[in-house]
Amino acid sequence: MASINRVRVVFYVALLLFAIILLGLTAQRLNYTTHLPVGDPLNGGRSFHDPIIAELLVTSILTILWAPFAIYILSGTSDYGLYTSFLGEATALFFLFMFYVVGAGIASVRHITFHALISIS
């Protein structure tokens, strides 16, 4: 039977891979929306900046920094005080989870303005 730390390391590796994918996708979206070519149907060809995408970019960078540290802590016998405790790990994962949930929620919501609501009714 596998040790619980090995299972946690596998999950941290998966988290790291997903964070790297998210980093690439958000960087590409920021690059695309800030450098729109003339005549592009998105936003009339005018470049714009979506702040929540920058938040997802920062969240993925924080995850890329946290996951290797957590893997190192779980696979070794080193002691870094609070960071190696279960409370420290749970706190870091809670904050990352909240960043991901808020970022995904705001990024996936269709923004409807007041004028759009008036025209619908």
Tab-separated table of C-alpha atoms in Angstrom:
chain	number	residue	atom	x	y	z
A	1	MET	CA	0.000	0.000	0.000
A	2	ALA	CA	1.307	3.417	-0.950
A	3	SER	CA	2.207	5.939	1.687
A	4	ILE	CA	-0.136	8.900	2.057
A	5	ASN	CA	2.773	11.241	1.319
A	6	ARG	CA	3.338	9.537	-2.037
A	7	VAL	CA	-0.313	10.038	-2.920
A	8	ARG	CA	-0.071	13.697	-1.920
A	9	VAL	CA	3.059	14.113	-4.046
A	10	VAL	CA	1.188	12.674	-7.044
A	11	PHE	CA	-1.625	15.183	-6.495
A	12	TYR	CA	0.872	18.034	-6.184
A	13	VAL	CA	2.477	16.973	-9.469
A	14	ALA	CA	-0.971	17.028	-11.103
A	15	LEU	CA	-1.628	20.466	-9.569
A	16	LEU	CA	1.707	21.679	-10.927
A	17	LEU	CA	0.910	20.407	-14.431
A	18	PHE	CA	-2.515	22.074	-14.433
A	19	ALA	CA	-0.979	25.322	-13.162
A	20	ILE	CA	1.562	25.268	-15.999
A	21	ILE	CA	-1.251	24.742	-18.517
A	22	LEU	CA	-3.257	27.588	-16.947
A	23	LEU	CA	-0.183	29.828	-17.062
A	24	GLY	CA	0.171	29.216	-20.793
A	25	LEU	CA	-3.513	29.766	-21.514
A	26	THR	CA	-3.789	32.972	-19.506
A	27	ALA	CA	-0.553	34.373	-20.921
A	28	GLN	CA	-1.838	33.679	-24.436
A	29	ARG	CA	-5.173	35.340	-23.677
A	30	LEU	CA	-3.460	38.424	-22.232
A	31	ASN	CA	-1.203	38.601	-25.276
A	32	TYR	CA	-4.123	38.226	-27.690
A	33	THR	CA	-6.439	40.760	-26.044
A	34	THR	CA	-3.744	43.407	-25.590
A	35	HIS	CA	-2.513	43.107	-29.199
A	36	LEU	CA	-5.675	42.789	-31.291
A	37	PRO	CA	-5.132	43.209	-35.026
A	38	VAL	CA	-7.134	45.844	-36.875
A	39	GLY	CA	-10.435	44.395	-38.077
A	40	ASP	CA	-10.572	41.671	-35.427
A	41	PRO	CA	-14.228	41.000	-34.510
A	42	LEU	CA	-13.418	40.877	-30.788
A	43	ASN	CA	-14.110	44.293	-29.215
A	44	GLY	CA	-14.153	45.977	-32.618
A	45	GLY	CA	-10.422	45.477	-33.085
A	46	ARG	CA	-9.569	47.636	-30.064
A	47	SER	CA	-7.116	46.125	-27.586
A	48	PHE	CA	-8.319	45.729	-24.012
A	49	HIS	CA	-7.228	44.253	-20.701
A	50	ASP	CA	-9.276	41.805	-18.638
A	51	PRO	CA	-8.124	42.147	-14.991
A	52	ILE	CA	-9.398	38.757	-13.850
A	53	ILE	CA	-7.143	37.036	-16.376
A	54	ALA	CA	-4.187	38.762	-14.730
A	55	GLU	CA	-5.436	37.391	-11.391
A	56	LEU	CA	-5.525	33.873	-12.834
A	57	LEU	CA	-1.998	34.402	-14.164
A	58	VAL	CA	-0.764	35.404	-10.700
A	59	THR	CA	-2.596	32.466	-9.118
A	60	SER	CA	-0.975	30.001	-11.498
A	61	ILE	CA	2.454	31.526	-10.784
A	62	LEU	CA	1.865	31.204	-7.027
A	63	THR	CA	0.828	27.581	-7.543
A	64	ILE	CA	3.932	26.890	-9.633
A	65	LEU	CA	6.020	28.268	-6.772
A	66	TRP	CA	4.104	26.428	-4.032
A	67	ALA	CA	3.781	22.940	-5.571
A	68	PRO	CA	7.525	22.154	-5.925
A	69	PHE	CA	8.119	23.442	-2.386
A	70	ALA	CA	5.338	21.197	-1.072
A	71	ILE	CA	6.701	18.223	-3.036
A	72	TYR	CA	10.157	18.886	-1.590
A	73	ILE	CA	8.744	19.065	1.935
A	74	LEU	CA	6.673	15.891	1.523
A	75	SER	CA	9.465	13.841	-0.035
A	76	GLY	CA	12.215	14.921	2.363
A	77	THR	CA	12.792	15.026	6.069
A	78	SER	CA	13.479	18.752	6.254
A	79	ASP	CA	11.694	20.951	8.763
A	80	TYR	CA	10.678	24.521	7.971
A	81	GLY	CA	8.441	25.159	10.962
A	82	LEU	CA	4.889	26.174	10.158
A	83	TYR	CA	5.289	25.491	6.427
A	84	THR	CA	5.858	21.779	6.990
A	85	SER	CA	2.876	21.348	9.281
A	86	PHE	CA	-0.483	20.187	8.042
A	87	LEU	CA	-1.954	23.533	9.111
A	88	GLY	CA	0.544	25.426	6.954
A	89	GLU	CA	-0.155	23.211	3.961
A	90	ALA	CA	-3.915	23.428	4.417
A	91	THR	CA	-3.735	27.219	4.739
A	92	ALA	CA	-1.724	27.586	1.540
A	93	LEU	CA	-4.060	25.244	-0.332
A	94	PHE	CA	-7.105	27.116	0.995
A	95	PHE	CA	-5.814	30.442	-0.312
A	96	LEU	CA	-4.892	28.923	-3.683
A	97	PHE	CA	-8.322	27.281	-3.885
A	98	MET	CA	-10.069	30.572	-3.134
A	99	PHE	CA	-7.993	32.376	-5.776
A	100	TYR	CA	-8.884	29.689	-8.338
A	101	VAL	CA	-12.599	29.664	-7.483
A	102	VAL	CA	-12.939	33.446	-7.583
A	103	GLY	CA	-10.876	33.709	-10.771
A	104	ALA	CA	-12.763	30.947	-12.555
A	105	GLY	CA	-16.121	32.282	-11.401
A	106	ILE	CA	-15.504	35.822	-12.561
A	107	ALA	CA	-13.790	34.741	-15.794
A	108	SER	CA	-16.686	32.483	-16.776
A	109	VAL	CA	-19.566	34.837	-15.952
A	110	ARG	CA	-21.031	36.663	-18.888
A	111	HIS	CA	-20.960	40.342	-18.059
A	112	ILE	CA	-24.334	41.937	-18.790
A	113	THR	CA	-24.663	45.687	-18.472
A	114	PHE	CA	-27.755	47.513	-17.314
A	115	HIS	CA	-28.470	48.702	-20.869
A	116	ALA	CA	-28.357	45.127	-22.133
A	117	LEU	CA	-30.928	44.122	-19.512
A	118	ILE	CA	-33.243	46.944	-20.583
A	119	SER	CA	-33.010	45.914	-24.239
A	120	ILE	CA	-33.829	42.287	-23.353
A	121	SER	CA	-37.077	43.131	-21.552
